[in-house]
Coordinates of C-alpha atoms and ligand atoms in Angstrom, one line a residue:
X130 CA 27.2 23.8 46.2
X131 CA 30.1 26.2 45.3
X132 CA 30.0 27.8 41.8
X133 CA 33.1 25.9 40.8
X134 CA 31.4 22.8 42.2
X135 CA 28.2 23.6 39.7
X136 CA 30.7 24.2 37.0
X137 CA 32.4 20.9 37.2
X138 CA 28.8 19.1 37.5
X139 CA 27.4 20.5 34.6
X140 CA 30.9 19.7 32.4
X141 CA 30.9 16.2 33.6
X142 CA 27.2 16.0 32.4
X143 CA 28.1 18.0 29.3
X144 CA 30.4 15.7 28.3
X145 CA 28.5 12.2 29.5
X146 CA 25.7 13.5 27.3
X147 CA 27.7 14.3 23.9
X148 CA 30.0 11.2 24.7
X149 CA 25.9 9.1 24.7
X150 CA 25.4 10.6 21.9
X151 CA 28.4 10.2 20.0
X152 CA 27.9 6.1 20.7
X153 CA 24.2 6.6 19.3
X154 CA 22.8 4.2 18.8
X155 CA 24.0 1.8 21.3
X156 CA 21.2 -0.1 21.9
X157 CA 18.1 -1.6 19.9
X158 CA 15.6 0.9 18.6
X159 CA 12.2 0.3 18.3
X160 CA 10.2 1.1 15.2
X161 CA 6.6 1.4 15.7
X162 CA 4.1 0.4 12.9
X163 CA 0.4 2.3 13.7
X164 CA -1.0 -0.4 11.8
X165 CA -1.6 -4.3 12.4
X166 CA 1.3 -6.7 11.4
X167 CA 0.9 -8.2 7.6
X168 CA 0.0 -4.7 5.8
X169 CA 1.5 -2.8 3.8
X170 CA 2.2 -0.3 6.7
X171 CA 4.4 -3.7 8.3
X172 CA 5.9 -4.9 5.5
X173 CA 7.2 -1.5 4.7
X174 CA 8.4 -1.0 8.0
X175 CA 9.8 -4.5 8.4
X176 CA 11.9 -4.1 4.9
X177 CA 13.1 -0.6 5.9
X178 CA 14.2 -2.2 10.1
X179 CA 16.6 -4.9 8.1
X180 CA 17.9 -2.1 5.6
X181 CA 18.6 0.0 9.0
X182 CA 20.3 -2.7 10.7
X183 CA 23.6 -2.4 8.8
X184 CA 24.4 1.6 8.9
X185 CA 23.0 1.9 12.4
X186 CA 24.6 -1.3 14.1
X187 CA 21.6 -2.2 15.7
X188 CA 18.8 -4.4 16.1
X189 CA 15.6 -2.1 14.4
X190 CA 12.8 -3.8 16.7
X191 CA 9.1 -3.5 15.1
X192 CA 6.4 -2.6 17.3
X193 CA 2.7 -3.1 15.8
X194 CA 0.8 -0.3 18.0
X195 CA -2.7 -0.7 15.7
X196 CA -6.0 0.9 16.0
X197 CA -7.9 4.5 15.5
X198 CA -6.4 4.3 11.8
X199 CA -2.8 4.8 12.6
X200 CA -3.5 7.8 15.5
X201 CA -2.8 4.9 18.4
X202 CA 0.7 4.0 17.2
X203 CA 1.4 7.9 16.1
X204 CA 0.2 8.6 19.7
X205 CA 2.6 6.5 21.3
X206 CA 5.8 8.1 19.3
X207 CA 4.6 11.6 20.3
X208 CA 4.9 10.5 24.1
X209 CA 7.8 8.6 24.0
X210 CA 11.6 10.2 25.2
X211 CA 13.6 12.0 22.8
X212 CA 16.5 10.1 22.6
X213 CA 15.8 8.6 18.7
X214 CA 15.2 4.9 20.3
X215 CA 11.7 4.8 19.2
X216 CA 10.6 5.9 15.8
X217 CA 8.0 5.5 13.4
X218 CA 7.1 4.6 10.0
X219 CA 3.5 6.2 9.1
X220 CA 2.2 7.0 5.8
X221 CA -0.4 9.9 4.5
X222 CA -2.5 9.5 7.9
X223 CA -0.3 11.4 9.0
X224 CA -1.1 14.2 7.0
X225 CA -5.0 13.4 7.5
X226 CA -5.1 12.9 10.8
X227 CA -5.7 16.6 11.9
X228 CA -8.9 16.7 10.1
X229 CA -10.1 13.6 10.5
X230 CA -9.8 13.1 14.8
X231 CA -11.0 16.6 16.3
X232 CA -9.6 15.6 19.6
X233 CA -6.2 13.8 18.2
X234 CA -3.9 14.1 20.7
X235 CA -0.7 15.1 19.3
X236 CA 0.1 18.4 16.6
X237 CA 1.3 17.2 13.5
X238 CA 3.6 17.8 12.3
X239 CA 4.5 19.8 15.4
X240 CA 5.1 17.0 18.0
X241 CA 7.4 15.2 15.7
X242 CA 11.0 15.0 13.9
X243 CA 10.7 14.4 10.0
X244 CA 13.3 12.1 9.4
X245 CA 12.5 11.6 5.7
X246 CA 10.3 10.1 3.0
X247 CA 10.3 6.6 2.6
X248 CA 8.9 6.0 -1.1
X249 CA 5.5 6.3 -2.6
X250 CA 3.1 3.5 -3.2
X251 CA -0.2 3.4 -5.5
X252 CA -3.4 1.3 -4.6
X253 CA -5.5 -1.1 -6.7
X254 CA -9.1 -1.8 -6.1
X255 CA -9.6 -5.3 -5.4
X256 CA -12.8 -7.1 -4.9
X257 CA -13.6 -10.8 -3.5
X258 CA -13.4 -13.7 -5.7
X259 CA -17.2 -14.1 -5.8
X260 CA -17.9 -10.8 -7.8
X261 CA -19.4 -11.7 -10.9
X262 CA -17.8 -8.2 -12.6
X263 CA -15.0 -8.9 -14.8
X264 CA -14.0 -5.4 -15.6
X265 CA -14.4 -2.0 -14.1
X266 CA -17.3 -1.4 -16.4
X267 CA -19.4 -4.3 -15.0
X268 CA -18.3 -3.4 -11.6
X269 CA -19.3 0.1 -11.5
X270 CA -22.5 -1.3 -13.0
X271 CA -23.0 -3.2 -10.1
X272 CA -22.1 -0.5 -7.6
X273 CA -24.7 1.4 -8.9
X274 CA -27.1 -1.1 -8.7
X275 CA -26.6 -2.2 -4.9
X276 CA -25.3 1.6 -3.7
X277 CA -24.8 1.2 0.1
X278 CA -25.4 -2.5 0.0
X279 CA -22.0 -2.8 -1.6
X280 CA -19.2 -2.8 1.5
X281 CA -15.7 -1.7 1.0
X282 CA -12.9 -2.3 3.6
X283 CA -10.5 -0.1 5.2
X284 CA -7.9 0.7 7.9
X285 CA -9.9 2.2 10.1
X286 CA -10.9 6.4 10.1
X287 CA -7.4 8.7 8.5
X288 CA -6.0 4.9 6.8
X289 CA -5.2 5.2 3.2
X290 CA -7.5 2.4 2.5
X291 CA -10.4 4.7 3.8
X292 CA -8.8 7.8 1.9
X293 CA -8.6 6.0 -0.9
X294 CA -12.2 4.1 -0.3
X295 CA -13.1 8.1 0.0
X296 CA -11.8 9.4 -3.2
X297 CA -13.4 6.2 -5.4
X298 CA -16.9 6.2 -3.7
X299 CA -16.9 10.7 -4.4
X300 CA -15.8 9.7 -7.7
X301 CA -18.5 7.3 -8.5
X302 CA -21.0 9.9 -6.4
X303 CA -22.7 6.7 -4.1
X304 CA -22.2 6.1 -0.8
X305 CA -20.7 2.8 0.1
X306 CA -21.1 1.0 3.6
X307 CA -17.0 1.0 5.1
X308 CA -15.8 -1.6 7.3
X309 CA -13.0 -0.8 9.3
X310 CA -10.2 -3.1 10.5
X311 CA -6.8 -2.6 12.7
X312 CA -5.2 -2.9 9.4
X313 CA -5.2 -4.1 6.0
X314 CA -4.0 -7.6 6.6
X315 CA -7.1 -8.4 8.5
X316 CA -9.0 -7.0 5.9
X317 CA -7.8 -9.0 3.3
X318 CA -8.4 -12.1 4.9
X319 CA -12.2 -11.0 4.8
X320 CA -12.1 -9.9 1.1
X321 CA -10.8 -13.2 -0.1
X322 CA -13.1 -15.1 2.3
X323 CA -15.9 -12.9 0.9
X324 CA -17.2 -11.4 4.1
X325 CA -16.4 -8.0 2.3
X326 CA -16.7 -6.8 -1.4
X327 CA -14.3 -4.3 -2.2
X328 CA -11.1 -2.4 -0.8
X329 CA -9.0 0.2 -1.9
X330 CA -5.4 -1.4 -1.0
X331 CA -1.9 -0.4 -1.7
X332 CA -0.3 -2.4 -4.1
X333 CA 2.5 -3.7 -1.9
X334 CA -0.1 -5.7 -0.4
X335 CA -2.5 -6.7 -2.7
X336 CA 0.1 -7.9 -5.7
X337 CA 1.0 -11.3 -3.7
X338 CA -3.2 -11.9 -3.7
X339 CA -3.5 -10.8 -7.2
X340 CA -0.2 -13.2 -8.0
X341 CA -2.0 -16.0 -6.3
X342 CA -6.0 -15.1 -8.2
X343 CA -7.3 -14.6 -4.5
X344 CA -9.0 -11.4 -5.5
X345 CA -10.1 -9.2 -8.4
X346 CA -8.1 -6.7 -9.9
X347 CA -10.4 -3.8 -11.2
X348 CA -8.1 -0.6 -11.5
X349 CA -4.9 1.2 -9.9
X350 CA -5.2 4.5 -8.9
X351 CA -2.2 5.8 -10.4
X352 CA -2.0 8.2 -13.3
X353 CA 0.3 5.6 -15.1
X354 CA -0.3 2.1 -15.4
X355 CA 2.1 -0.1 -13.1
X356 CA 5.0 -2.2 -14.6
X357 CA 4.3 -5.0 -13.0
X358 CA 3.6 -8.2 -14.9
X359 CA 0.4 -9.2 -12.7
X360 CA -0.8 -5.7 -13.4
X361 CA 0.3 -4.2 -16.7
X362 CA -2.8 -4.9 -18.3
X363 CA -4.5 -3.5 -15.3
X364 CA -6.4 0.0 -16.4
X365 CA -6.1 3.2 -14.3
X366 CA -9.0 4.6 -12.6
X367 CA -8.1 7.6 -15.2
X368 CA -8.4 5.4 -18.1
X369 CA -11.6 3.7 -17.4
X370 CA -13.4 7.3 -16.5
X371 CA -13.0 8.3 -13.1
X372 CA -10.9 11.4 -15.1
X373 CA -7.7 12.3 -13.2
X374 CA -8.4 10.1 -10.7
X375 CA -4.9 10.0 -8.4
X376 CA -4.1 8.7 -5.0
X377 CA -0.6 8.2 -4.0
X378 CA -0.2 6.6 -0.8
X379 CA 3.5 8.2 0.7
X380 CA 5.5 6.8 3.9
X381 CA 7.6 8.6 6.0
X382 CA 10.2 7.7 8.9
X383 CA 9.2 10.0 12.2
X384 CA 11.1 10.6 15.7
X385 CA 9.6 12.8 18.8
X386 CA 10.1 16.3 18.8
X387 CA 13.2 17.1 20.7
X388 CA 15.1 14.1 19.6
X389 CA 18.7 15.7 19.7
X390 CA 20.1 17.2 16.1
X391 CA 23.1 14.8 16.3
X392 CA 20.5 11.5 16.6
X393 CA 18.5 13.3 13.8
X394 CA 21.4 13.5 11.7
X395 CA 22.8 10.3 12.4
X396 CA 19.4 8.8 12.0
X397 CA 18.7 10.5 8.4
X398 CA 22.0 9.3 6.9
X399 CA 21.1 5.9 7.8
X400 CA 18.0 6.4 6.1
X401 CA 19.5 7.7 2.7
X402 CA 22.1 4.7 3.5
X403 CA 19.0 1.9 3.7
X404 CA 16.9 3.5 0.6
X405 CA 20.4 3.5 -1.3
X406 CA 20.7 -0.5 -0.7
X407 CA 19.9 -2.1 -4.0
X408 CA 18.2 -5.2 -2.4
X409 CA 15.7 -3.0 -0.8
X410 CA 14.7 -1.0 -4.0
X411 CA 14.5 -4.0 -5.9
X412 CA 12.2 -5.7 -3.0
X413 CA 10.2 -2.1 -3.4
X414 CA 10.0 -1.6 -7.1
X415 CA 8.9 -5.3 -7.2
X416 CA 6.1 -4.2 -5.2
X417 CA 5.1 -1.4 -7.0
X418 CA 6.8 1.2 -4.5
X419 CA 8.2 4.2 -5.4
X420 CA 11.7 4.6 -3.5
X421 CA 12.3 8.6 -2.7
X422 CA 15.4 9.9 -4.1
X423 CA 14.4 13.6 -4.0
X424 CA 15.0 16.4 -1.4
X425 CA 11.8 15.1 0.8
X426 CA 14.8 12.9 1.8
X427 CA 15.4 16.2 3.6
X428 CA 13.9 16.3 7.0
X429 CA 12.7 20.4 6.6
X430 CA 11.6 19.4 3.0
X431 CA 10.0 16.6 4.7
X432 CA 8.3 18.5 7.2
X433 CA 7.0 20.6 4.3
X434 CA 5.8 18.2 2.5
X435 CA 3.8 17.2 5.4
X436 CA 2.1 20.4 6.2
X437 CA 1.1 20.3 2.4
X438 CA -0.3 17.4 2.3
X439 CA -2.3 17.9 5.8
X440 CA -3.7 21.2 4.3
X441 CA -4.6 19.3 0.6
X442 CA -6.5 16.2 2.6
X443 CA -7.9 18.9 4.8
X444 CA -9.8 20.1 1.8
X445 CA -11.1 16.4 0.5
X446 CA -12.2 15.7 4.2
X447 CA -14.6 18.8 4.9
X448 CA -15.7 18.5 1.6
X449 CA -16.8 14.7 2.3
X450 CA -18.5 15.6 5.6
X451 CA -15.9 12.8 7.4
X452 CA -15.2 13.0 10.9
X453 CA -14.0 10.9 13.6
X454 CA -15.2 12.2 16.7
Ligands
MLT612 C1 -3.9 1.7 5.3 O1 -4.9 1.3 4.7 O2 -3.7 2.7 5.9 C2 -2.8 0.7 5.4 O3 -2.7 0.0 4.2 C3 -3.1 -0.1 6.6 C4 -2.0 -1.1 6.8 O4 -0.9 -0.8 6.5 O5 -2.4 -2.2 7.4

């Protein structure tokens, strides 16, 4: 091929790539979920697809690619082609993942676009209906009675139900027996049919169960009390003597590395655009969420925030002695 032939190919492809990009997106995109459908992970993801829909002009298309806590759905979004049609919504295991799976396969947050922070979410612990504690008193009481007898749901291994499950059992110095699901949702359905007896869940989720007296309400692990009328009168962790006790659960929106800047860009404004839509903060704050107006908003403050997070956890994790594999 002459070199003027060459030139002509590559500006004809030049331009048929920047003229795909300019019409981004012009086709669904699919937003995977690394947890099962019903959690907190879901209906997160599920609020943020129908906020998308209207600055992006496209269907958002929720994929629920569960297990490993999260690393199966993360997995999938580090393989998959640049081209800002899939994306994922994942929350601190992404950040504990590193320490928690010694053979992960994927660098975080290396094999991955930051597209933003979602919002921030606290947990409450919950146990089933049967417990005869009616206040965190009586219920560590009880944990210390029955140590490893007592079993507390999570997630599975690097979910912020296990993180969470982590930080309470440390702070109460027992060891609990942890039963893992694909997700949260499952795991609620065991709590309130009393196959399990505790669970460390985010709010989002557990306020509906709480609304409808399906589980016990023992403390939320935020600093602050919540403002919500099913759990103002809800102590913290702090305030009931697990001192400082503090675990923020954070979500973040995530492409494949090499996604092309313009999709970045074009998928962060429509981001801001969906966590600037007062139906979906009002849906959020009702929930207890936390919508992110600060500079994590910012992919490279993002990405920071990330690799700060992964080396904090990092820290918790060794000192636990937990491990995947
Ligand atoms: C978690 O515990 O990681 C999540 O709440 C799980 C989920 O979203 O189902």
């Amino acid at each position: 091929m002459t070199n003027t032939l060459r030139c002509v190919a590559s500006l004809v492809l030049a331009s048929a790539a920047s003229a795909a990009l300019a019409e981004f997106p012009d086709r669904p995109i699919t937003l995977v979920v690394p947890f099962a459908a019903g959690g907190p992970t879901d209906k997160i993801a599920r609020d943020l697809a129908e906020a998308l829909r209207k600055p992006l002009g496209q269907t958002i298309v929720v994929d629920n690619a569960i297990g490993a806590g999260g690393t199966i759905g993360s997995a999938k979004v580090a393989r998959a082609t640049p081209d800002g049609y899939t994306l994922l919504v994942h929350h601190i295991g992404m950040a504990t993942a590193p320490a928690l799976y010694r053979k992960l396969s994927y660098k975080v947050p290396d094999d991955f676009e930051t597209l933003g922070l979602i919002n921030e979410a606290p947990s409450v612990v919950i146990g089933k209906p049967s417990l005869t504690a009616n206040s965190f008193a009586e219920l560590r009481q009880w944990i210390a009675a029955n140590g490893s007898k007592v079993n507390i749901a999570n997630a599975g291994l690097g979910s912020a139900s296990h993180l969470c499950g982590l930080m309470f059992q440390n702070a109460l110095k027992t060891t609990m027996t942890t039963v893992p699901y694909k997700g949260t949702a499952p795991a609620m359905t065991d709590l309130i049919g009393g196959q399990v007896d505790l669970m460390c869940e985010q709010a989002v989720n557990a306020v509906p169960q709480i609304e409808g007296k399906k589980v016990k309400t023992y403390g939320v692990t935020s600093l602050q009390r919540l403002p919500l009328p099913v759990l103002k009168d809800t102590p913290t962790l702090s305030e009931v003597g697990l001192k400082d006790f503090n675990v923020q659960v954070w979500h973040g929106l995530y492409a494949p590395k090499g996604t092309p800047a313009p999709v970045l860009a074009r998928l962060n404004s429509a981001l801001r655009a969906a966590l600037n839509d007062p139906e979906l903060i009002k849906r959020e704050e009702a929930l207890g969420l936390t919508v992110v107006t600060d500079d994590r908003l910012d992919p490279a403050s993002h990405r920071k925030f990330v690799e700060a997070e992964k080396n904090r956890w990092a820290k918790v994790i060794k000192d636990a002695g937990e491990y995947a594999d």
